[in-house]
Coordinates of C-alpha atoms in Angstrom, one line a residue:
X1 CA -10.1 69.7 60.4
X2 CA -8.5 68.3 57.1
X3 CA -7.7 71.8 56.1
X4 CA -8.1 71.5 52.3
X5 CA -10.5 70.2 50.1
X6 CA -9.0 67.6 47.7
X7 CA -7.2 65.7 51.1
X8 CA -11.4 64.5 52.1
X9 CA -10.6 62.3 49.7
X10 CA -9.2 59.5 52.5
X11 CA -11.6 60.9 55.6
X12 CA -13.3 57.3 55.6
X13 CA -10.0 56.1 56.0
X14 CA -9.2 59.1 58.8
X15 CA -12.7 58.0 60.3
X16 CA -12.1 54.3 60.5
X17 CA -9.1 55.6 62.8
X18 CA -9.7 57.5 65.0
X19 CA -12.3 58.1 67.5
X20 CA -13.1 62.0 67.6
X21 CA -14.9 63.8 66.0
X22 CA -14.0 65.0 62.3
X23 CA -16.1 67.8 60.3
X24 CA -16.1 67.0 56.9
X25 CA -16.1 70.7 54.4
X26 CA -17.8 69.4 52.0
X27 CA -20.4 69.4 54.5
X28 CA -20.0 71.5 56.6
X29 CA -20.4 73.4 52.9
X30 CA -23.5 72.1 51.6
X31 CA -25.2 73.0 55.6
X32 CA -24.4 76.6 54.3
X33 CA -25.8 76.2 50.3
X34 CA -28.8 74.6 52.2
X35 CA -29.5 78.0 54.6
X36 CA -29.2 80.1 51.7
X37 CA -31.9 77.5 49.8
X38 CA -30.3 77.1 46.5
X39 CA -30.9 73.7 44.5
X40 CA -28.1 73.7 41.5
X41 CA -24.2 74.8 42.7
X42 CA -21.6 75.2 40.4
X43 CA -17.7 73.3 41.7
X44 CA -14.3 75.1 40.9
X45 CA -11.3 73.2 42.8
X46 CA -9.3 70.5 41.9
X47 CA -9.5 68.0 38.9
X48 CA -10.2 65.1 42.1
X49 CA -12.3 67.6 43.7
X50 CA -14.7 68.3 40.6
X51 CA -14.2 65.2 39.0
X52 CA -14.8 62.2 42.2
X53 CA -17.2 61.5 44.2
X54 CA -15.5 62.4 47.3
X55 CA -16.3 65.6 47.8
X56 CA -19.4 66.0 45.1
X57 CA -21.4 62.8 45.8
X58 CA -21.4 64.0 49.6
X59 CA -22.5 67.6 48.6
X60 CA -25.8 66.1 46.9
X61 CA -26.4 64.0 49.3
X62 CA -28.1 67.4 50.9
X63 CA -30.7 67.5 48.0
X64 CA -28.1 69.9 46.2
X65 CA -27.6 69.2 41.9
X66 CA -23.5 69.9 41.3
X67 CA -22.1 71.1 37.8
X68 CA -18.2 71.5 36.9
X69 CA -16.5 73.1 34.5
X70 CA -16.4 71.2 31.0
X71 CA -12.9 68.9 30.6
X72 CA -11.1 71.9 29.0
X73 CA -12.7 74.3 31.5
X74 CA -11.8 71.5 34.6
X75 CA -8.1 71.7 33.5
X76 CA -7.2 75.5 32.9
X77 CA -8.9 75.2 36.7
X78 CA -6.5 72.9 38.1
X79 CA -3.4 74.2 36.7
X80 CA -4.4 77.7 37.6
X81 CA -4.6 76.1 41.4
X82 CA -1.1 74.3 41.6
X83 CA 0.8 76.8 39.0
X84 CA -0.2 79.8 40.2
X85 CA -2.2 80.1 43.5
X86 CA -0.3 77.0 45.9
X87 CA 2.9 79.4 44.5
X88 CA 0.7 82.4 45.3
X89 CA 1.0 84.3 42.3
X90 CA -2.0 85.8 41.6
X91 CA -2.2 86.7 38.2
X92 CA -5.2 88.9 36.7
X93 CA -5.6 87.1 33.6
X94 CA -6.3 83.7 35.8
X95 CA -9.3 85.2 37.7
X96 CA -10.9 86.6 34.4
X97 CA -10.3 83.3 33.7
X98 CA -12.0 82.0 36.5
X99 CA -15.2 84.5 36.1
X100 CA -15.6 83.7 33.2
X101 CA -16.3 79.6 33.9
X102 CA -18.7 80.6 37.1
X103 CA -20.4 83.0 33.9
X104 CA -20.5 79.5 32.2
X105 CA -21.8 77.9 35.1
X106 CA -24.2 80.4 35.7
X107 CA -26.0 80.1 32.0
X108 CA -26.1 76.1 32.9
X109 CA -28.4 77.1 36.2
X110 CA -25.8 77.5 38.8
X111 CA -27.2 79.7 41.7
X112 CA -24.1 79.7 44.1
X113 CA -20.0 78.8 43.7
X114 CA -18.0 76.5 46.1
X115 CA -15.0 77.9 46.1
X116 CA -13.6 73.8 46.5
X117 CA -9.8 74.5 47.0
X118 CA -8.6 76.4 49.7
X119 CA -6.4 78.7 47.2
X120 CA -9.0 79.6 45.4
X121 CA -9.9 82.1 48.1
X122 CA -7.5 84.3 47.1
X123 CA -8.2 84.9 43.3
X124 CA -12.0 85.1 43.6
X125 CA -14.6 86.4 46.4
X126 CA -18.1 87.6 46.5
X127 CA -17.4 91.3 44.6
X128 CA -15.7 89.6 41.4
X129 CA -19.5 87.8 40.8
X130 CA -22.8 88.1 40.3
X131 CA -24.0 84.1 42.6
X132 CA -22.9 83.7 46.2
X133 CA -19.7 82.3 47.2
X134 CA -19.1 79.7 48.9
X135 CA -15.5 80.1 50.1
X136 CA -14.8 76.4 52.0
X137 CA -12.0 77.6 53.3
X138 CA -14.1 79.9 55.6
X139 CA -17.1 78.0 56.1
X140 CA -14.7 75.4 57.3
X141 CA -12.9 77.0 59.8
X142 CA -16.1 79.3 61.1
X143 CA -18.1 75.4 61.2
X144 CA -15.2 74.3 63.5
X145 CA -14.9 77.4 66.1
X146 CA -18.7 76.9 66.2
X147 CA -18.0 72.8 66.9
X148 CA -15.3 73.9 69.2
X149 CA -17.5 76.4 71.0
X150 CA -20.0 74.2 71.7
X151 CA -18.1 71.5 72.8
X152 CA -16.2 73.4 75.4
X153 CA -19.5 74.6 76.4
X154 CA -20.8 71.2 77.4
X155 CA -17.5 70.4 78.7
X156 CA -17.8 73.8 80.9
X157 CA -21.1 71.8 82.1
X158 CA -20.2 68.6 82.5
X159 CA -17.6 70.4 84.9
X160 CA -19.6 72.7 87.2
X161 CA -21.9 69.8 87.9
X162 CA -18.9 67.1 88.5
X163 CA -17.1 70.0 91.2
X164 CA -21.2 70.1 92.6

């Protein structure tokens, strides 16, 4: 598990260097979006996450259309992440700004929003917006735990077989 969205940019390099499974945060999130039956999703995150294909294309591979804020909004969303949230500063005006950006994306057809940066969940929660929120931090962690439990159950079953 890579506990950040942006660093999934290098997942191909990591996957080529390891022999254990790795859970892509965008895959776990896209599965939840598909389960919710949504077809068009807004993506908020760092500029890299919003603008580069490593994340958007991965979600789009699940048949989900991904939309992002306009360039000016992407710059401000990114600034808030690095200059406020990463420093632990929760600014009410920034929360209002994010809600405004999400509202604009809803007008553009977004049926839900991916909080595609682990810090955005400090600012935006489900009760702040009218569309479903997909908090990648929570989704990634929950999926990783479910996979670990399943793997543990598989391992326990194999151990019992070996002992008998």
